[in-house]
């Protein structure tokens, strides 16, 4: 490779990881990390958990201290927007007009929150949570809020609801589906978390459509539902999913379809450009869609794709085939998921009360395991699924069946 080296757009979890892993692998050409957020690359998960609850400060979020970047010769261009790619000239155009030449360009642009498409969504007091700035604003807003509406019973909405309820605030979660986390977890796990949240005072409105957010003097006052109900609120937090940041790729003529399309090696249709993390749609053995591709929003995916790509750029190519896994902390409960289930996959229960796992099966194939307060099951499930070991529904349900032995065998 010539001296232009690797340029990474997006200094989040995936962008940081590919840069760090390149250096770990002994890659010696320049590595430049361009990110529009100010400051050092940081972790997002605590933004809806410990950081929101005030149990950690902003420094505790940093992926590495400033010295790491200097020591590893990673040029961090923070607070800089990457505006366009000139593929013919292999140059990235920056927001300030500068050009940055690359030998290989990595798109690790992440995702942004999906906007709520109703009147009033731009009122003061209607907020979302993606970055540190959002989290700081929400932390401050929690100090004054009394009645909170959370739109969307997904992971982030529920994590936020749990933190707000623990502060004694009045919280209503409004969800279009009939249960929490409907796309991601089984009915059993959804029912458990519904009960857990209700137990700390959270109210739910399921199968609910929002008509408008109503305001007074430019500030949110209530959320109006299609069934005529109006839920008073002085803070509304919208968590209805994300959209991949793919525009820079599309404008450069790269293939996009709910994500920047890459092959099994995470390369776009241009061999000099790859995409990783939340923004990338890739073919996966765990893919659920009709074309076998998926786009995953998780720390595991961002880290493992960063490592996989760094290995390829360092001369050790391998198809990306890591098992997806995920966690979510809601109040005092920890949910961990290994694998990927379709909503129609059957669920088999192991354990009871507030410590159980749901093993998901499609036909006789294990597709995912959801563990609630059962960290041991989660680790075993990752081994089982990663190694493709066969497990029957009867074995999964039998508390005497030795799962660990099967996983290790
Ligand atoms: P990001 O971390 O989003 O980084 C992308 C970066 O690129 C951003 O800084 C963005 O501003 C920047 N960027 C985009 N376009 C440009 C451009 N043109 N020029 C310059 N910069 C650009 N995952 C879990 O597994 N477990 C959890 O518990 C969990 N909790 C979460 C809680 C919250 C509140 C959030 C928001 C996410 C959570 N996630 C969790 C998801 C996880 O954080 C993401 O999957 C992960 O951050 C994805 O990494 P990424 O590098 O692909 O994207």
PDB file of C-alpha atoms in Angstrom, residues 35-178:
ATOM      1  CA  UNK A  35     -15.715  11.702  12.791  1.00  0.00           C
ATOM      2  CA  UNK A  36     -18.252  14.505  13.010  1.00  0.00           C
ATOM      3  CA  UNK A  37     -18.744  14.231  16.770  1.00  0.00           C
ATOM      4  CA  UNK A  38     -16.326  16.243  18.910  1.00  0.00           C
ATOM      5  CA  UNK A  39     -13.982  14.552  21.352  1.00  0.00           C
ATOM      6  CA  UNK A  40     -12.710  10.999  21.644  1.00  0.00           C
ATOM      7  CA  UNK A  41     -14.561   7.939  20.325  1.00  0.00           C
ATOM      8  CA  UNK A  42     -16.919   6.690  23.037  1.00  0.00           C
ATOM      9  CA  UNK A  43     -19.316   3.859  23.856  1.00  0.00           C
ATOM     10  CA  UNK A  44     -23.041   4.422  23.376  1.00  0.00           C
ATOM     11  CA  UNK A  45     -24.597   1.655  25.523  1.00  0.00           C
ATOM     12  CA  UNK A  46     -24.120   3.484  28.866  1.00  0.00           C
ATOM     13  CA  UNK A  47     -25.951   6.537  27.438  1.00  0.00           C
ATOM     14  CA  UNK A  48     -29.268   4.824  28.178  1.00  0.00           C
ATOM     15  CA  UNK A  49     -28.000   3.035  31.298  1.00  0.00           C
ATOM     16  CA  UNK A  50     -25.270   4.060  33.790  1.00  0.00           C
ATOM     17  CA  UNK A  51     -24.544   7.469  32.229  1.00  0.00           C
ATOM     18  CA  UNK A  52     -28.212   8.459  32.069  1.00  0.00           C
ATOM     19  CA  UNK A  53     -28.615   7.353  35.677  1.00  0.00           C
ATOM     20  CA  UNK A  54     -25.590   9.463  36.679  1.00  0.00           C
ATOM     21  CA  UNK A  55     -23.503   6.453  37.735  1.00  0.00           C
ATOM     22  CA  UNK A  56     -20.637   7.220  35.358  1.00  0.00           C
ATOM     23  CA  UNK A  57     -19.200  10.406  33.902  1.00  0.00           C
ATOM     24  CA  UNK A  58     -18.384  11.274  30.277  1.00  0.00           C
ATOM     25  CA  UNK A  59     -14.737  10.256  30.671  1.00  0.00           C
ATOM     26  CA  UNK A  60     -15.893   6.786  31.662  1.00  0.00           C
ATOM     27  CA  UNK A  61     -17.435   6.421  28.200  1.00  0.00           C
ATOM     28  CA  UNK A  62     -14.240   6.958  26.202  1.00  0.00           C
ATOM     29  CA  UNK A  63     -13.095   3.874  24.304  1.00  0.00           C
ATOM     30  CA  UNK A  64      -9.453   4.890  24.907  1.00  0.00           C
ATOM     31  CA  UNK A  65      -7.686   7.938  26.377  1.00  0.00           C
ATOM     32  CA  UNK A  66      -6.228  10.584  24.025  1.00  0.00           C
ATOM     33  CA  UNK A  67      -2.703   9.201  24.451  1.00  0.00           C
ATOM     34  CA  UNK A  68      -3.728   5.919  22.822  1.00  0.00           C
ATOM     35  CA  UNK A  69      -4.316   7.614  19.468  1.00  0.00           C
ATOM     36  CA  UNK A  70      -0.945   9.343  19.486  1.00  0.00           C
ATOM     37  CA  UNK A  71       0.895   6.203  20.624  1.00  0.00           C
ATOM     38  CA  UNK A  72      -0.735   4.116  17.898  1.00  0.00           C
ATOM     39  CA  UNK A  73      -0.354   6.735  15.178  1.00  0.00           C
ATOM     40  CA  UNK A  74      -4.088   6.962  14.580  1.00  0.00           C
ATOM     41  CA  UNK A  75      -4.804  10.464  13.272  1.00  0.00           C
ATOM     42  CA  UNK A  76      -8.119  11.456  14.832  1.00  0.00           C
ATOM     43  CA  UNK A  77      -9.963  14.213  12.952  1.00  0.00           C
ATOM     44  CA  UNK A  78     -12.805  14.811  15.395  1.00  0.00           C
ATOM     45  CA  UNK A  79     -15.603  17.275  14.688  1.00  0.00           C
ATOM     46  CA  UNK A  80     -15.061  16.887  10.938  1.00  0.00           C
ATOM     47  CA  UNK A  81     -17.833  15.932   8.508  1.00  0.00           C
ATOM     48  CA  UNK A  82     -16.967  13.736   5.521  1.00  0.00           C
ATOM     49  CA  UNK A  83     -18.961  15.248   2.688  1.00  0.00           C
ATOM     50  CA  UNK A  84     -18.305  13.163  -0.427  1.00  0.00           C
ATOM     51  CA  UNK A  85     -16.205  10.413  -1.973  1.00  0.00           C
ATOM     52  CA  UNK A  86     -14.375  10.860  -5.251  1.00  0.00           C
ATOM     53  CA  UNK A  87     -13.881   7.217  -6.170  1.00  0.00           C
ATOM     54  CA  UNK A  88     -11.891   7.886  -9.331  1.00  0.00           C
ATOM     55  CA  UNK A  89      -9.368  10.037  -7.458  1.00  0.00           C
ATOM     56  CA  UNK A  90      -9.563   7.905  -4.279  1.00  0.00           C
ATOM     57  CA  UNK A  91     -10.142  11.024  -2.254  1.00  0.00           C
ATOM     58  CA  UNK A  92     -12.530  11.825   0.560  1.00  0.00           C
ATOM     59  CA  UNK A  93     -13.825  15.385   0.504  1.00  0.00           C
ATOM     60  CA  UNK A  94     -14.255  16.894   3.965  1.00  0.00           C
ATOM     61  CA  UNK A  95     -16.856  19.423   5.050  1.00  0.00           C
ATOM     62  CA  UNK A  96     -14.252  22.176   5.237  1.00  0.00           C
ATOM     63  CA  UNK A  97     -13.315  21.599   1.578  1.00  0.00           C
ATOM     64  CA  UNK A  98     -10.115  19.656   2.329  1.00  0.00           C
ATOM     65  CA  UNK A  99      -9.398  16.436   0.470  1.00  0.00           C
ATOM     66  CA  UNK A 100      -8.017  13.303   2.096  1.00  0.00           C
ATOM     67  CA  UNK A 101      -6.447  10.692  -0.200  1.00  0.00           C
ATOM     68  CA  UNK A 102      -6.984   7.025   0.639  1.00  0.00           C
ATOM     69  CA  UNK A 103      -5.779   3.640  -0.503  1.00  0.00           C
ATOM     70  CA  UNK A 104      -8.671   2.038   1.309  1.00  0.00           C
ATOM     71  CA  UNK A 105     -11.755   3.808   2.619  1.00  0.00           C
ATOM     72  CA  UNK A 106     -13.854   2.376   5.442  1.00  0.00           C
ATOM     73  CA  UNK A 107     -17.406   3.610   5.904  1.00  0.00           C
ATOM     74  CA  UNK A 108     -18.364   3.232   9.570  1.00  0.00           C
ATOM     75  CA  UNK A 109     -21.014   5.929   9.585  1.00  0.00           C
ATOM     76  CA  UNK A 110     -23.455   4.217  11.955  1.00  0.00           C
ATOM     77  CA  UNK A 111     -27.117   5.135  12.060  1.00  0.00           C
ATOM     78  CA  UNK A 112     -29.339   7.996  13.148  1.00  0.00           C
ATOM     79  CA  UNK A 113     -32.673   7.952  14.912  1.00  0.00           C
ATOM     80  CA  UNK A 114     -35.793   7.530  12.838  1.00  0.00           C
ATOM     81  CA  UNK A 115     -37.880  10.700  13.135  1.00  0.00           C
ATOM     82  CA  UNK A 116     -41.456  10.478  14.455  1.00  0.00           C
ATOM     83  CA  UNK A 117     -43.624  11.473  11.477  1.00  0.00           C
ATOM     84  CA  UNK A 118     -46.416  13.317  13.311  1.00  0.00           C
ATOM     85  CA  UNK A 119     -47.297  16.980  13.835  1.00  0.00           C
ATOM     86  CA  UNK A 120     -45.632  18.409  16.920  1.00  0.00           C
ATOM     87  CA  UNK A 121     -42.557  16.178  16.789  1.00  0.00           C
ATOM     88  CA  UNK A 122     -40.427  19.329  16.667  1.00  0.00           C
ATOM     89  CA  UNK A 123     -41.833  20.856  19.873  1.00  0.00           C
ATOM     90  CA  UNK A 124     -39.472  21.673  22.712  1.00  0.00           C
ATOM     91  CA  UNK A 125     -39.321  18.763  25.129  1.00  0.00           C
ATOM     92  CA  UNK A 126     -39.490  16.094  22.400  1.00  0.00           C
ATOM     93  CA  UNK A 127     -36.163  14.308  22.398  1.00  0.00           C
ATOM     94  CA  UNK A 128     -34.258  11.326  21.076  1.00  0.00           C
ATOM     95  CA  UNK A 129     -31.172   9.472  22.287  1.00  0.00           C
ATOM     96  CA  UNK A 130     -28.240   8.559  20.066  1.00  0.00           C
ATOM     97  CA  UNK A 131     -25.168  10.515  21.103  1.00  0.00           C
ATOM     98  CA  UNK A 132     -23.533  12.060  24.140  1.00  0.00           C
ATOM     99  CA  UNK A 133     -25.114  15.455  23.433  1.00  0.00           C
ATOM    100  CA  UNK A 134     -28.577  13.850  23.467  1.00  0.00           C
ATOM    101  CA  UNK A 135     -27.767  12.026  26.696  1.00  0.00           C
ATOM    102  CA  UNK A 136     -26.570  15.233  28.370  1.00  0.00           C
ATOM    103  CA  UNK A 137     -29.758  17.018  27.317  1.00  0.00           C
ATOM    104  CA  UNK A 138     -31.881  14.153  28.628  1.00  0.00           C
ATOM    105  CA  UNK A 139     -30.010  13.983  31.911  1.00  0.00           C
ATOM    106  CA  UNK A 140     -30.745  17.671  32.399  1.00  0.00           C
ATOM    107  CA  UNK A 141     -34.377  17.283  31.273  1.00  0.00           C
ATOM    108  CA  UNK A 142     -34.926  14.454  33.773  1.00  0.00           C
ATOM    109  CA  UNK A 143     -34.179  16.929  36.542  1.00  0.00           C
ATOM    110  CA  UNK A 144     -37.261  19.027  35.659  1.00  0.00           C
ATOM    111  CA  UNK A 145     -39.594  16.441  34.142  1.00  0.00           C
ATOM    112  CA  UNK A 146     -42.574  15.018  35.978  1.00  0.00           C
ATOM    113  CA  UNK A 147     -44.600  13.245  33.326  1.00  0.00           C
ATOM    114  CA  UNK A 148     -42.729  11.395  30.624  1.00  0.00           C
ATOM    115  CA  UNK A 149     -43.976   9.658  27.518  1.00  0.00           C
ATOM    116  CA  UNK A 150     -41.641   7.216  25.827  1.00  0.00           C
ATOM    117  CA  UNK A 151     -42.549   6.457  22.230  1.00  0.00           C
ATOM    118  CA  UNK A 152     -41.464   2.937  21.338  1.00  0.00           C
ATOM    119  CA  UNK A 153     -41.026  -0.089  23.611  1.00  0.00           C
ATOM    120  CA  UNK A 154     -37.726  -1.138  22.039  1.00  0.00           C
ATOM    121  CA  UNK A 155     -34.466  -1.573  23.896  1.00  0.00           C
ATOM    122  CA  UNK A 156     -33.540   2.090  24.211  1.00  0.00           C
ATOM    123  CA  UNK A 157     -37.063   3.251  25.075  1.00  0.00           C
ATOM    124  CA  UNK A 158     -37.362   0.638  27.804  1.00  0.00           C
ATOM    125  CA  UNK A 159     -33.898   1.305  29.221  1.00  0.00           C
ATOM    126  CA  UNK A 160     -34.771   4.983  29.390  1.00  0.00           C
ATOM    127  CA  UNK A 161     -38.161   4.208  30.966  1.00  0.00           C
ATOM    128  CA  UNK A 162     -36.489   2.110  33.680  1.00  0.00           C
ATOM    129  CA  UNK A 163     -34.039   4.884  34.583  1.00  0.00           C
ATOM    130  CA  UNK A 164     -36.821   7.508  34.682  1.00  0.00           C
ATOM    131  CA  UNK A 165     -39.142   5.293  36.744  1.00  0.00           C
ATOM    132  CA  UNK A 166     -36.335   4.592  39.235  1.00  0.00           C
ATOM    133  CA  UNK A 167     -36.224   8.356  39.842  1.00  0.00           C
ATOM    134  CA  UNK A 168     -39.894   8.258  40.789  1.00  0.00           C
ATOM    135  CA  UNK A 169     -41.086   9.956  37.591  1.00  0.00           C
ATOM    136  CA  UNK A 170     -44.422   9.206  35.950  1.00  0.00           C
ATOM    137  CA  UNK A 171     -43.657   7.186  32.789  1.00  0.00           C
ATOM    138  CA  UNK A 172     -45.974   5.970  30.021  1.00  0.00           C
ATOM    139  CA  UNK A 173     -44.591   3.917  27.150  1.00  0.00           C
ATOM    140  CA  UNK A 174     -46.549   4.023  23.895  1.00  0.00           C
ATOM    141  CA  UNK A 175     -45.982   1.173  21.482  1.00  0.00           C
ATOM    142  CA  UNK A 176     -47.462   0.371  18.066  1.00  0.00           C
ATOM    143  CA  UNK A 177     -47.087  -3.401  18.539  1.00  0.00           C
ATOM    144  CA  UNK A 178     -48.906  -5.536  21.083  1.00  0.00           C
TER     145      UNK A 178
END
